[in-house]
Tab-separated table of C-alpha atoms in Angstrom:
chain	number	residue	atom	x	y	z
A	119	UNK	CA	20.450	14.013	-18.736
A	120	UNK	CA	18.112	11.064	-19.304
A	121	UNK	CA	14.797	10.658	-17.499
A	122	UNK	CA	16.178	7.805	-15.416
A	123	UNK	CA	19.316	9.704	-14.433
A	124	UNK	CA	17.338	12.783	-13.455
A	125	UNK	CA	14.907	10.737	-11.358
A	126	UNK	CA	17.746	8.951	-9.566
A	127	UNK	CA	19.357	12.320	-8.869
A	128	UNK	CA	16.037	13.644	-7.512
A	129	UNK	CA	15.631	10.662	-5.208
A	130	UNK	CA	19.227	10.981	-3.953
A	131	UNK	CA	18.674	14.692	-3.258
A	132	UNK	CA	15.473	13.981	-1.362
A	133	UNK	CA	17.299	11.455	0.839
A	134	UNK	CA	19.824	14.137	1.764
A	135	UNK	CA	17.206	16.828	2.371
A	136	UNK	CA	14.740	14.857	4.456
A	137	UNK	CA	14.829	15.384	8.187
A	138	UNK	CA	14.692	12.781	10.912
A	139	UNK	CA	10.940	12.420	11.178
A	140	UNK	CA	8.651	9.476	10.654
A	141	UNK	CA	7.176	8.381	7.345
A	142	UNK	CA	4.053	6.329	6.668
A	143	UNK	CA	5.537	3.102	5.416
A	144	UNK	CA	4.157	0.718	2.821
A	145	UNK	CA	5.135	-2.949	2.747
A	146	UNK	CA	3.878	-3.756	-0.764
A	147	UNK	CA	3.817	-1.793	-4.006
A	148	UNK	CA	0.621	-2.853	-5.809
A	149	UNK	CA	-1.386	-3.771	-2.716
A	150	UNK	CA	-2.428	-0.955	-0.381
A	151	UNK	CA	-2.729	-1.218	3.391
A	152	UNK	CA	-5.266	0.586	5.556
A	153	UNK	CA	-2.893	2.989	7.342
A	154	UNK	CA	-3.113	6.743	6.663
A	155	UNK	CA	-0.906	9.712	7.533
A	156	UNK	CA	-1.489	11.630	10.741
A	157	UNK	CA	-3.146	15.065	10.382
A	158	UNK	CA	-0.596	17.675	9.298
A	159	UNK	CA	2.017	15.151	8.137
A	160	UNK	CA	3.303	15.436	4.571
A	161	UNK	CA	5.172	12.781	2.624
A	162	UNK	CA	6.695	12.585	-0.832
A	163	UNK	CA	6.706	9.290	-2.732
A	164	UNK	CA	8.455	8.832	-6.078
A	165	UNK	CA	7.074	5.758	-7.883
A	166	UNK	CA	8.741	3.877	-10.711
A	167	UNK	CA	6.991	1.063	-12.573
A	168	UNK	CA	8.836	-0.763	-15.344
A	169	UNK	CA	6.581	-2.710	-17.698
A	170	UNK	CA	8.438	-4.843	-20.224
A	171	UNK	CA	7.795	-7.412	-22.941
A	172	UNK	CA	4.779	-7.460	-25.221
A	173	UNK	CA	4.199	-9.137	-28.588
A	174	UNK	CA	7.146	-7.114	-29.914
A	175	UNK	CA	9.783	-5.038	-28.113
A	176	UNK	CA	8.177	-2.969	-25.343
A	177	UNK	CA	9.831	-1.150	-22.452
A	178	UNK	CA	7.834	1.409	-20.529
A	179	UNK	CA	8.632	3.437	-17.425
A	180	UNK	CA	5.666	4.916	-15.568
A	181	UNK	CA	6.840	7.579	-13.156
A	182	UNK	CA	4.588	9.063	-10.523
A	183	UNK	CA	5.545	11.721	-8.040
A	184	UNK	CA	3.143	11.682	-5.115
A	185	UNK	CA	2.630	14.310	-2.417
A	186	UNK	CA	0.601	12.843	0.424
A	187	UNK	CA	-1.108	14.856	3.192
A	188	UNK	CA	-2.776	13.848	6.459
A	189	UNK	CA	-5.990	15.914	6.490
A	190	UNK	CA	-7.913	14.985	9.643
A	191	UNK	CA	-7.737	11.846	11.806
A	192	UNK	CA	-8.155	8.757	9.566
A	193	UNK	CA	-8.308	10.752	6.307
A	194	UNK	CA	-5.473	11.457	3.880
A	195	UNK	CA	-5.320	12.916	0.400
A	196	UNK	CA	-2.598	12.963	-2.243
A	197	UNK	CA	-1.696	14.620	-5.518
A	198	UNK	CA	0.216	12.759	-8.231
A	199	UNK	CA	2.201	14.021	-11.187
A	200	UNK	CA	2.276	11.253	-13.822
A	201	UNK	CA	4.817	10.693	-16.615
A	202	UNK	CA	5.508	7.868	-19.049
A	203	UNK	CA	8.608	7.028	-21.100
A	204	UNK	CA	8.049	4.313	-23.718
A	205	UNK	CA	10.309	2.528	-26.195
A	206	UNK	CA	8.542	0.020	-28.459
A	207	UNK	CA	8.642	-1.550	-31.885
A	208	UNK	CA	5.926	-0.222	-34.190
A	209	UNK	CA	4.951	-1.594	-37.569
A	210	UNK	CA	3.898	0.837	-40.287
A	211	UNK	CA	0.472	-0.220	-41.598
A	212	UNK	CA	1.191	0.640	-45.235
A	213	UNK	CA	4.851	-0.308	-45.701
A	214	UNK	CA	4.857	-3.176	-43.182
A	215	UNK	CA	8.242	-2.035	-41.879
A	216	UNK	CA	8.988	-2.177	-38.176
A	217	UNK	CA	10.862	0.590	-36.410
A	218	UNK	CA	11.812	1.116	-32.775
A	219	UNK	CA	10.385	4.389	-31.470
A	220	UNK	CA	10.781	6.174	-28.158
A	221	UNK	CA	8.540	8.783	-26.634
A	222	UNK	CA	7.855	10.679	-23.434
A	223	UNK	CA	4.354	11.636	-22.393
A	224	UNK	CA	2.822	13.677	-19.605
A	225	UNK	CA	0.238	11.412	-18.001
A	226	UNK	CA	-1.759	14.119	-16.258
A	227	UNK	CA	-2.454	14.626	-12.586
A	228	UNK	CA	-4.257	12.388	-10.124
A	229	UNK	CA	-5.920	13.103	-6.819
A	230	UNK	CA	-6.426	10.442	-4.139
A	231	UNK	CA	-8.592	10.282	-1.010
A	232	UNK	CA	-8.230	7.468	1.506
A	233	UNK	CA	-10.315	6.972	4.641
A	234	UNK	CA	-9.274	4.490	7.300
A	235	UNK	CA	-12.128	2.596	8.957
A	236	UNK	CA	-10.216	0.231	11.254
A	237	UNK	CA	-6.639	-0.686	12.156
A	238	UNK	CA	-4.877	-3.856	10.980
A	239	UNK	CA	-3.255	-4.539	14.348
A	240	UNK	CA	-5.530	-2.966	16.947
A	241	UNK	CA	-8.817	-4.187	15.404
A	242	UNK	CA	-10.017	-7.556	14.112
A	243	UNK	CA	-9.421	-6.502	10.502
A	244	UNK	CA	-7.918	-3.307	9.126
A	245	UNK	CA	-9.993	-1.581	6.446
A	246	UNK	CA	-10.044	1.577	4.359
A	247	UNK	CA	-11.863	3.066	1.384
A	248	UNK	CA	-9.894	4.664	-1.450
A	249	UNK	CA	-10.933	6.909	-4.314
A	250	UNK	CA	-8.746	8.421	-7.054
A	251	UNK	CA	-9.402	10.499	-10.165
A	252	UNK	CA	-6.988	11.253	-13.006
A	253	UNK	CA	-7.191	13.945	-15.639
A	254	UNK	CA	-4.774	13.787	-18.595
A	255	UNK	CA	-4.703	15.574	-21.965
A	256	UNK	CA	-6.326	12.627	-23.788
A	257	UNK	CA	-7.932	10.555	-21.035
A	258	UNK	CA	-9.726	10.585	-17.709
A	259	UNK	CA	-10.007	7.861	-15.085
A	260	UNK	CA	-11.892	7.103	-11.880
A	261	UNK	CA	-10.690	4.404	-9.500
A	262	UNK	CA	-12.094	2.985	-6.272
A	263	UNK	CA	-10.623	0.428	-3.885
A	264	UNK	CA	-11.746	-1.502	-0.859
A	265	UNK	CA	-8.695	-2.185	1.284
A	266	UNK	CA	-8.530	-4.951	3.901
A	267	UNK	CA	-5.463	-5.976	5.898
A	268	UNK	CA	-4.493	-7.868	8.997
A	269	UNK	CA	-1.309	-8.009	11.050
A	270	UNK	CA	-0.874	-11.221	13.063
A	271	UNK	CA	2.377	-11.207	14.994
A	272	UNK	CA	5.115	-10.966	12.376
A	273	UNK	CA	2.773	-11.806	9.488
A	274	UNK	CA	0.894	-9.281	7.396
A	275	UNK	CA	-1.915	-10.024	4.943
A	276	UNK	CA	-3.555	-7.476	2.633
A	277	UNK	CA	-6.334	-7.670	0.053
A	278	UNK	CA	-7.570	-4.962	-2.313
A	279	UNK	CA	-10.586	-5.041	-4.609
A	280	UNK	CA	-10.289	-2.380	-7.285
A	281	UNK	CA	-12.619	-0.994	-9.919
A	282	UNK	CA	-11.477	1.524	-12.552
A	283	UNK	CA	-13.325	3.358	-15.304
A	284	UNK	CA	-11.290	4.961	-18.081
A	285	UNK	CA	-12.286	7.261	-20.919
A	286	UNK	CA	-9.857	7.727	-23.826
A	287	UNK	CA	-10.586	10.733	-26.041
A	288	UNK	CA	-9.325	9.369	-29.356
A	289	UNK	CA	-10.793	12.148	-31.495
A	290	UNK	CA	-13.236	15.011	-31.155
A	291	UNK	CA	-16.205	12.708	-31.743
A	292	UNK	CA	-14.868	9.402	-30.477
A	293	UNK	CA	-14.389	8.327	-26.882
A	294	UNK	CA	-13.274	4.819	-25.962
A	295	UNK	CA	-14.557	3.545	-22.646
A	296	UNK	CA	-12.873	0.788	-20.666
A	297	UNK	CA	-13.574	-0.808	-17.314
A	298	UNK	CA	-10.854	-2.532	-15.325
A	299	UNK	CA	-11.323	-4.850	-12.366
A	300	UNK	CA	-8.359	-5.755	-10.225
A	301	UNK	CA	-7.731	-7.892	-7.161
A	302	UNK	CA	-4.479	-7.642	-5.220
A	303	UNK	CA	-3.407	-10.094	-2.547
A	304	UNK	CA	-0.196	-9.774	-0.553
A	305	UNK	CA	1.491	-11.636	2.250
A	306	UNK	CA	4.481	-10.274	4.120
A	307	UNK	CA	6.642	-11.435	6.995
A	308	UNK	CA	8.568	-9.074	9.289
A	309	UNK	CA	12.081	-10.550	9.450
A	310	UNK	CA	12.983	-7.565	11.626
A	311	UNK	CA	10.805	-4.538	12.554
A	312	UNK	CA	12.385	-2.762	9.538
A	313	UNK	CA	12.571	-5.531	6.940
A	314	UNK	CA	9.604	-7.320	5.367
A	315	UNK	CA	9.796	-10.047	2.742
A	316	UNK	CA	6.640	-11.029	0.920
A	317	UNK	CA	4.697	-12.229	-2.064
A	318	UNK	CA	2.280	-10.150	-4.109
A	319	UNK	CA	-0.298	-11.509	-6.547
A	320	UNK	CA	-2.528	-9.450	-8.837
A	321	UNK	CA	-5.240	-10.161	-11.356
A	322	UNK	CA	-6.254	-7.463	-13.818
A	323	UNK	CA	-9.299	-7.760	-16.058
A	324	UNK	CA	-10.278	-5.457	-18.892
A	325	UNK	CA	-13.819	-5.030	-20.164
A	326	UNK	CA	-14.141	-3.294	-23.521
A	327	UNK	CA	-16.872	-0.656	-23.542
A	328	UNK	CA	-17.622	-1.724	-19.990
A	329	UNK	CA	-19.305	-4.961	-21.106
A	330	UNK	CA	-17.241	-7.428	-23.108
A	331	UNK	CA	-14.546	-9.332	-21.211
A	332	UNK	CA	-11.332	-8.878	-23.161
A	333	UNK	CA	-8.727	-10.433	-20.910
A	334	UNK	CA	-7.698	-11.214	-17.344
A	335	UNK	CA	-3.983	-11.386	-16.652
A	336	UNK	CA	-2.505	-12.864	-13.467
A	337	UNK	CA	0.788	-11.655	-12.032
A	338	UNK	CA	2.687	-12.933	-8.975
A	339	UNK	CA	6.121	-12.348	-7.542
A	340	UNK	CA	8.291	-11.485	-4.542
A	341	UNK	CA	8.337	-8.200	-2.675
A	342	UNK	CA	10.696	-6.581	-0.202
A	343	UNK	CA	10.227	-3.542	2.026
A	344	UNK	CA	12.624	-1.699	4.274
A	345	UNK	CA	11.781	1.176	6.608
A	346	UNK	CA	13.672	3.634	8.729
A	347	UNK	CA	12.119	6.373	10.835
A	348	UNK	CA	12.516	9.067	8.148
A	349	UNK	CA	12.010	6.994	4.992
A	350	UNK	CA	10.970	3.658	3.555
A	351	UNK	CA	11.210	1.751	0.294
A	352	UNK	CA	9.312	-1.162	-1.219
A	353	UNK	CA	9.881	-3.165	-4.399
A	354	UNK	CA	8.009	-5.925	-6.213
A	355	UNK	CA	8.882	-8.019	-9.259
A	356	UNK	CA	5.749	-9.458	-10.855
A	357	UNK	CA	6.035	-11.703	-13.906
A	358	UNK	CA	2.786	-12.503	-15.710
A	359	UNK	CA	1.846	-16.060	-14.751
A	360	UNK	CA	-1.101	-16.756	-17.023
A	361	UNK	CA	-4.042	-15.081	-18.731
A	362	UNK	CA	-7.669	-15.847	-19.473
A	363	UNK	CA	-8.705	-14.343	-22.777
A	364	UNK	CA	-12.259	-13.484	-23.747
A	365	UNK	CA	-13.833	-15.372	-26.618
A	366	UNK	CA	-13.473	-13.671	-29.950
A	367	UNK	CA	-16.114	-14.168	-32.585
A	368	UNK	CA	-15.566	-17.460	-34.383
A	369	UNK	CA	-12.747	-18.537	-32.060
A	370	UNK	CA	-12.405	-20.555	-28.877
A	371	UNK	CA	-11.239	-18.886	-25.673
A	372	UNK	CA	-7.456	-19.207	-25.383
A	373	UNK	CA	-6.255	-19.677	-21.819
A	374	UNK	CA	-2.992	-21.362	-22.668
A	375	UNK	CA	-0.740	-18.357	-23.176
A	376	UNK	CA	0.156	-15.054	-21.620
A	377	UNK	CA	-1.666	-11.937	-22.724
A	378	UNK	CA	0.923	-9.756	-24.424
A	379	UNK	CA	-1.519	-7.488	-26.227
A	380	UNK	CA	-2.793	-5.545	-23.193
A	381	UNK	CA	-0.309	-6.627	-20.501
A	382	UNK	CA	3.429	-7.214	-20.218
A	383	UNK	CA	5.611	-10.248	-19.461
A	384	UNK	CA	6.949	-8.588	-16.346
A	385	UNK	CA	6.121	-5.587	-14.156
A	386	UNK	CA	8.566	-4.181	-11.612
A	387	UNK	CA	7.586	-1.451	-9.182
A	388	UNK	CA	9.792	0.472	-6.755
A	389	UNK	CA	8.416	3.004	-4.263
A	390	UNK	CA	10.232	5.384	-1.939
A	391	UNK	CA	8.586	7.370	0.809
A	392	UNK	CA	10.103	10.311	2.658
A	393	UNK	CA	8.723	12.617	5.293
A	394	UNK	CA	8.773	16.325	4.475
B	183	UNK	CA	-8.809	-35.698	9.958
B	184	UNK	CA	-12.209	-35.753	8.248
B	185	UNK	CA	-13.483	-32.796	6.235
B	186	UNK	CA	-16.080	-32.174	8.959
B	187	UNK	CA	-13.332	-31.789	11.536
B	188	UNK	CA	-11.209	-29.636	9.284
B	189	UNK	CA	-13.796	-26.891	8.780
B	190	UNK	CA	-14.172	-25.933	12.493
B	191	UNK	CA	-10.377	-26.059	12.822
B	192	UNK	CA	-9.954	-23.677	9.871
B	193	UNK	CA	-12.639	-21.357	11.264
B	194	UNK	CA	-10.875	-21.375	14.642
B	195	UNK	CA	-7.551	-20.503	12.996
B	196	UNK	CA	-9.190	-17.644	11.028
B	197	UNK	CA	-10.967	-16.363	14.155
B	198	UNK	CA	-7.719	-16.482	16.135
B	199	UNK	CA	-5.932	-14.649	13.356
B	200	UNK	CA	-8.615	-11.957	13.243
B	201	UNK	CA	-8.514	-11.277	16.972
B	202	UNK	CA	-7.517	-7.722	17.847
B	203	UNK	CA	-3.743	-7.625	18.367
B	204	UNK	CA	-3.942	-4.799	20.851
B	205	UNK	CA	-5.734	-5.892	24.032
B	206	UNK	CA	-8.387	-3.692	25.603
B	207	UNK	CA	-7.482	-2.579	29.133
B	208	UNK	CA	-9.015	-4.442	32.059
B	209	UNK	CA	-9.805	-3.531	35.671
B	210	UNK	CA	-6.714	-5.537	36.641
B	211	UNK	CA	-4.568	-3.388	34.309
B	212	UNK	CA	-6.013	-0.216	35.867
B	213	UNK	CA	-5.365	-1.483	39.388
B	214	UNK	CA	-1.776	-2.454	38.550
B	215	UNK	CA	-1.097	0.803	36.675
B	216	UNK	CA	-2.599	2.872	39.526
B	217	UNK	CA	0.419	2.076	41.716
B	218	UNK	CA	2.732	3.669	39.197
B	219	UNK	CA	0.511	6.134	37.341
B	220	UNK	CA	-1.751	7.951	39.835
B	221	UNK	CA	-5.301	8.366	38.534
B	222	UNK	CA	-5.114	5.347	36.209
B	223	UNK	CA	-8.549	3.916	35.396
B	224	UNK	CA	-9.920	1.633	32.697
B	225	UNK	CA	-11.235	4.719	30.836
B	226	UNK	CA	-7.861	6.447	31.023
B	227	UNK	CA	-6.030	3.348	29.803
B	228	UNK	CA	-8.583	3.031	26.980
B	229	UNK	CA	-7.767	6.631	26.012
B	230	UNK	CA	-4.072	5.676	26.017
B	231	UNK	CA	-4.850	2.763	23.677
B	232	UNK	CA	-6.815	5.022	21.287
B	233	UNK	CA	-3.998	7.587	21.249
B	234	UNK	CA	-1.429	4.841	20.592
B	235	UNK	CA	-3.360	3.684	17.504
B	236	UNK	CA	-4.197	7.178	16.220
B	237	UNK	CA	-0.779	8.701	16.812
B	238	UNK	CA	1.608	5.876	15.952
B	239	UNK	CA	-0.089	3.742	13.248
B	240	UNK	CA	-0.032	6.699	10.831
B	241	UNK	CA	3.742	6.437	10.585
B	242	UNK	CA	4.818	2.866	11.282
B	243	UNK	CA	3.627	-0.625	12.170
B	244	UNK	CA	2.468	-0.794	15.757
B	245	UNK	CA	4.499	-2.827	18.215
B	246	UNK	CA	2.727	-5.264	20.464
B	247	UNK	CA	2.969	-3.801	24.009
B	248	UNK	CA	4.991	-6.794	25.228
B	249	UNK	CA	7.653	-6.287	22.535
B	250	UNK	CA	9.062	-3.550	24.749
B	251	UNK	CA	9.857	-3.970	28.496
B	252	UNK	CA	7.181	-2.136	30.535
B	253	UNK	CA	9.586	0.399	32.044
B	254	UNK	CA	10.992	1.299	28.612
B	255	UNK	CA	7.699	2.510	27.083
B	256	UNK	CA	7.795	5.962	28.714
B	257	UNK	CA	11.263	6.566	27.244
B	258	UNK	CA	10.167	5.311	23.782
B	259	UNK	CA	7.269	7.783	23.804
B	260	UNK	CA	9.480	10.612	25.056
B	261	UNK	CA	12.000	9.888	22.267
B	262	UNK	CA	9.299	9.949	19.586
B	263	UNK	CA	8.068	13.333	20.868
B	264	UNK	CA	11.563	14.766	21.274
B	265	UNK	CA	13.358	13.437	18.187
B	266	UNK	CA	10.536	12.816	15.716
B	267	UNK	CA	8.126	15.648	16.434
B	268	UNK	CA	5.204	13.410	17.402
B	269	UNK	CA	2.298	15.681	18.357
B	270	UNK	CA	1.198	14.454	21.778
B	271	UNK	CA	0.625	16.544	24.904
B	272	UNK	CA	1.914	15.548	28.365
B	273	UNK	CA	-1.443	14.178	29.503
B	274	UNK	CA	-1.831	12.080	26.340
B	275	UNK	CA	1.740	10.782	26.687
B	276	UNK	CA	1.034	9.812	30.296
B	277	UNK	CA	-2.196	7.952	29.362
B	278	UNK	CA	-0.383	6.140	26.535
B	279	UNK	CA	2.542	5.217	28.820
B	280	UNK	CA	0.137	3.889	31.457
B	281	UNK	CA	-1.732	1.725	28.939
B	282	UNK	CA	1.414	0.299	27.336
B	283	UNK	CA	3.097	-0.264	30.717
B	284	UNK	CA	0.050	-2.089	32.121
B	285	UNK	CA	-0.578	-4.323	29.095
B	286	UNK	CA	3.118	-5.049	28.563
B	287	UNK	CA	3.339	-6.153	32.213
B	288	UNK	CA	0.234	-8.346	31.899
B	289	UNK	CA	1.314	-10.026	28.624
B	290	UNK	CA	4.864	-10.613	29.840
B	291	UNK	CA	3.625	-12.154	33.096
B	292	UNK	CA	1.295	-14.451	31.128
B	293	UNK	CA	4.209	-15.481	28.933
B	294	UNK	CA	6.307	-16.464	31.977
B	295	UNK	CA	3.426	-18.594	33.334
């Protein structure tokens, strides 16, 4: 059974097993909102992100299985199990021959904490603070977010400012350090209380060794979310719109093309959430 | 419209958009609710509002009180407790019902005017 088939089977099983209780819905996939689970509530969220199209053939599925817990009022935590399946063309450095290779990798575990400061509907602006750490066999990552959102009638607006610090342990003596800065902006409209159509935009910048700006890629695309009392789903298709590349020595900055070295032509993310 | 006129207009639109969507209870709400919910006071309605946000926003988008007819709120809350296991005691459910009933009535009356 392939990875995709087994994940689809898992999701189908979870739909059958879940009871008729409420779930904490999300309306966007890259952009977080300020809401948190109630104390004692538990939710499972399978994530699938498809990232496709680089300089040569590239198709990558990032799978995350999230277990989310309401800890005390306004505070939730979550554990993630991360996996990656990648098929890409690789060129052998000595022979120059290109071959298509596939691989599956365990991406470690992540732990998230999210604290809600104010509500998007009841207060002037909804807000929350978010912190996540990841530990994998060959890398570690810390991530922080400031989450702002506002519900105005049937309209919903959300903004996230994200900072991430990644360490890649390439060999015993060599560690590569990278800093990422991301901004996510989303707008959604409730067509019905259950159905939200929207737009999500995202910029992602990478700083090599935490200092030198390598690239900023901009993505934007439509999103859809549907919720029932026991479950919800959200999906976004985000093509890369343009990129701003850092200046390389002896070369002018190139802002005319997409960045296909660090980012993909298109990202698609689908989330499901089910109450346990 | 000149740029000078546009800036205050934009600020007004932003301020209106950032207003709290869930009104705070007033003395008028407490007086109106008192006829139906004995012991209703501004403090008790404020407790109902806090419980509504804390209990319901964790699972789904909050409804504006006037999205539901005033007399239907008590049944909505009872259904969430009965069918969806919402943890809320009888006193909390009564305070929440009183708040939502009072504000739904007020907003719906304002809409008619």
